[in-house]
mmCIF file of C-alpha atoms in Angstrom:
data_model
loop_
_atom_site.group_PDB
_atom_site.id
_atom_site.type_symbol
_atom_site.label_atom_id
_atom_site.label_comp_id
_atom_site.label_asym_id
_atom_site.label_seq_id
_atom_site.Cartn_x
_atom_site.Cartn_y
_atom_site.Cartn_z
ATOM 1 C CA MET V 1 0.108 0.304 -0.177
ATOM 2 C CA GLY V 2 1.309 3.670 -0.805
ATOM 3 C CA GLU V 3 0.665 7.018 0.521
ATOM 4 C CA ASN V 4 -3.167 7.420 1.196
ATOM 5 C CA PHE V 5 -3.831 3.653 0.847
ATOM 6 C CA ARG V 6 -3.480 3.610 -2.646
ATOM 7 C CA ARG V 7 -2.560 0.045 -4.060
ATOM 8 C CA LYS V 8 0.743 0.803 -6.190
ATOM 9 C CA ALA V 9 1.891 -1.754 -8.964
ATOM 10 C CA ARG V 10 5.853 -1.838 -9.657
ATOM 11 C CA LEU V 11 7.403 -3.563 -12.864
ATOM 12 C CA VAL V 12 10.249 -5.435 -11.548
ATOM 13 C CA ALA V 13 12.451 -7.432 -13.675
ATOM 14 C CA ASP V 14 13.908 -10.930 -13.065
ATOM 15 C CA GLY V 15 17.636 -9.306 -12.669
ATOM 16 C CA HIS V 16 18.750 -12.607 -10.696
ATOM 17 C CA LYS V 17 18.162 -14.682 -14.279
ATOM 18 C CA THR V 18 20.438 -12.275 -15.797
ATOM 19 C CA ALA V 19 24.177 -12.536 -16.624
ATOM 20 C CA THR V 20 26.042 -9.807 -14.723
ATOM 21 C CA PRO V 21 26.954 -6.981 -17.119
ATOM 22 C CA THR V 22 30.691 -6.505 -17.772
ATOM 23 C CA ASN V 23 30.112 -2.868 -17.144
ATOM 24 C CA ILE V 24 30.151 -0.738 -13.599
ATOM 25 C CA THR V 25 26.871 -1.777 -11.754
ATOM 26 C CA TYR V 26 27.872 0.020 -8.667
ATOM 27 C CA SER V 27 25.759 3.039 -7.782
ATOM 28 C CA SER V 28 26.958 4.886 -4.328
ATOM 29 C CA VAL V 29 24.910 6.585 -2.121
ATOM 30 C CA VAL V 30 25.334 9.719 -0.148
ATOM 31 C CA SER V 31 26.923 8.775 3.386
ATOM 32 C CA ARG V 32 25.223 9.786 6.488
ATOM 33 C CA ASP V 33 28.424 12.245 7.648
ATOM 34 C CA SER V 34 28.082 14.023 4.113
ATOM 35 C CA ALA V 35 24.850 14.672 4.680
ATOM 36 C CA ARG V 36 25.035 16.003 8.291
ATOM 37 C CA ILE V 37 28.427 18.076 7.513
ATOM 38 C CA ALA V 38 26.068 19.721 4.709
ATOM 39 C CA LEU V 39 23.151 20.267 6.903
ATOM 40 C CA THR V 40 25.694 21.835 9.765
ATOM 41 C CA ILE V 41 27.476 24.029 7.254
ATOM 42 C CA ALA V 42 24.084 25.024 5.855
ATOM 43 C CA ALA V 43 22.549 25.919 9.866
ATOM 44 C CA LEU V 44 25.577 27.752 10.678
ATOM 45 C CA ASN V 45 25.452 29.744 7.096
ATOM 46 C CA ASP V 46 21.801 30.787 7.152
ATOM 47 C CA ILE V 47 21.555 28.808 3.921
ATOM 48 C CA LYS V 48 18.404 27.634 2.568
ATOM 49 C CA ILE V 49 18.335 23.680 2.068
ATOM 50 C CA LEU V 50 16.481 21.985 -0.761
ATOM 51 C CA ALA V 51 15.705 18.054 -0.908
ATOM 52 C CA CYS V 52 12.879 15.933 -2.680
ATOM 53 C CA ASP V 53 12.149 12.211 -3.684
ATOM 54 C CA ILE V 54 11.972 10.906 -6.556
ATOM 55 C CA LEU V 55 9.160 8.734 -7.100
ATOM 56 C CA ASN V 56 9.581 5.650 -9.406
ATOM 57 C CA ALA V 57 13.252 6.781 -9.717
ATOM 58 C CA TYR V 58 14.908 3.733 -11.805
ATOM 59 C CA LEU V 59 11.573 4.308 -14.454
ATOM 60 C CA THR V 60 13.035 7.262 -15.519
ATOM 61 C CA ALA V 61 16.400 6.486 -16.681
ATOM 62 C CA PRO V 62 17.387 4.538 -19.904
ATOM 63 C CA CYS V 63 18.073 1.061 -19.757
ATOM 64 C CA TRP V 64 21.747 0.731 -20.703
ATOM 65 C CA GLU V 65 21.820 -3.421 -21.121
ATOM 66 C CA LYS V 66 19.348 -4.805 -24.409
ATOM 67 C CA PHE V 67 16.334 -6.500 -22.453
ATOM 68 C CA TRP V 68 13.180 -7.906 -23.986
ATOM 69 C CA CYS V 69 10.107 -10.003 -22.632
ATOM 70 C CA LYS V 70 7.451 -11.646 -24.428
ATOM 71 C CA ALA V 71 3.891 -10.352 -22.908
ATOM 72 C CA GLY V 72 1.571 -12.344 -21.091
ATOM 73 C CA SER V 73 -2.120 -13.162 -21.028
ATOM 74 C CA GLU V 74 -2.397 -9.879 -18.563
ATOM 75 C CA PHE V 75 -1.795 -7.335 -21.894
ATOM 76 C CA GLY V 76 -4.798 -8.710 -23.186
ATOM 77 C CA SER V 77 -4.688 -8.356 -26.906
ATOM 78 C CA GLU V 78 -0.687 -7.685 -26.589
ATOM 79 C CA CYS V 79 -0.637 -11.129 -25.387
ATOM 80 C CA GLY V 80 2.583 -12.974 -26.937
ATOM 81 C CA LYS V 81 4.162 -10.084 -28.587
ATOM 82 C CA VAL V 82 7.388 -9.057 -27.735
ATOM 83 C CA PHE V 83 8.313 -5.858 -26.099
ATOM 84 C CA ILE V 84 12.022 -4.235 -25.825
ATOM 85 C CA ILE V 85 12.747 -2.789 -22.707
ATOM 86 C CA THR V 86 13.854 0.693 -22.819
ATOM 87 C CA LYS V 87 13.811 1.658 -19.141
ATOM 88 C CA ALA V 88 15.760 0.749 -15.679
ATOM 89 C CA LEU V 89 13.225 -1.424 -14.276
ATOM 90 C CA TYR V 90 13.903 -2.405 -10.683
ATOM 91 C CA GLY V 91 15.221 -5.356 -10.590
ATOM 92 C CA LEU V 92 17.869 -5.015 -12.985
ATOM 93 C CA LYS V 93 21.748 -5.612 -12.172
ATOM 94 C CA SER V 94 22.705 -2.542 -13.700
ATOM 95 C CA SER V 95 19.504 -0.197 -13.201
ATOM 96 C CA GLY V 96 20.965 1.769 -9.864
ATOM 97 C CA ALA V 97 23.584 2.490 -11.713
ATOM 98 C CA ALA V 98 21.951 3.884 -14.851
ATOM 99 C CA PHE V 99 19.599 5.927 -12.599
ATOM 100 C CA ARG V 100 22.506 7.614 -10.947
ATOM 101 C CA SER V 101 24.003 8.395 -14.159
ATOM 102 C CA PHE V 102 20.963 9.929 -15.636
ATOM 103 C CA LEU V 103 20.410 11.718 -12.396
ATOM 104 C CA ALA V 104 24.187 13.037 -12.522
ATOM 105 C CA ASP V 105 23.776 14.221 -16.547
ATOM 106 C CA HIS V 106 20.649 16.302 -15.639
ATOM 107 C CA LEU V 107 21.829 17.925 -12.255
ATOM 108 C CA HIS V 108 24.794 19.128 -14.408
ATOM 109 C CA GLY V 109 22.830 20.711 -17.402
ATOM 110 C CA ILE V 110 20.792 22.799 -14.450
ATOM 111 C CA GLY V 111 24.082 23.412 -12.675
ATOM 112 C CA PHE V 112 24.810 21.509 -9.741
ATOM 113 C CA ARG V 113 28.207 20.425 -9.212
ATOM 114 C CA SER V 114 29.269 17.207 -7.084
ATOM 115 C CA SER V 115 31.382 17.646 -3.903
ATOM 116 C CA LEU V 116 35.248 16.326 -4.326
ATOM 117 C CA ALA V 117 35.271 14.983 -0.892
ATOM 118 C CA ASP V 118 31.782 13.148 -1.415
ATOM 119 C CA PRO V 119 30.476 12.944 -5.287
ATOM 120 C CA ASP V 120 27.051 12.253 -4.101
ATOM 121 C CA VAL V 121 26.330 15.557 -2.449
ATOM 122 C CA TRP V 122 25.667 17.960 -4.883
ATOM 123 C CA MET V 123 25.526 21.882 -4.770
ATOM 124 C CA ARG V 124 24.729 24.484 -7.011
ATOM 125 C CA PRO V 125 25.891 28.589 -6.137
ATOM 126 C CA ALA V 126 22.806 30.769 -5.324
ATOM 127 C CA VAL V 127 22.667 34.334 -5.216
#
């Protein structure tokens, strides 16, 4: 159950059935210490902090690997057709890294730069 008691469906790939890709699949996360230091610096300097949660994050990033699936009976008239997967689904081994790369490209595009100390702390000068 999601927020407001709505039922949620999530597209999940059987990533455990696929071979491990040869490219990097690791996706880093901001460390707790980096978040605390950034919030402390902001509080001491009276800097406004903006934060957000990206819902269905993986589904926004393009898939790095080539995947396809055969539609089942739940697809009605499309049953039996072959679908090419173009978005990084939950369960794929490279989805985390694909989303992190996708997000980094977009953050760079709007003027954010990652910290040298922790590449998952993003900052942008403001006036």
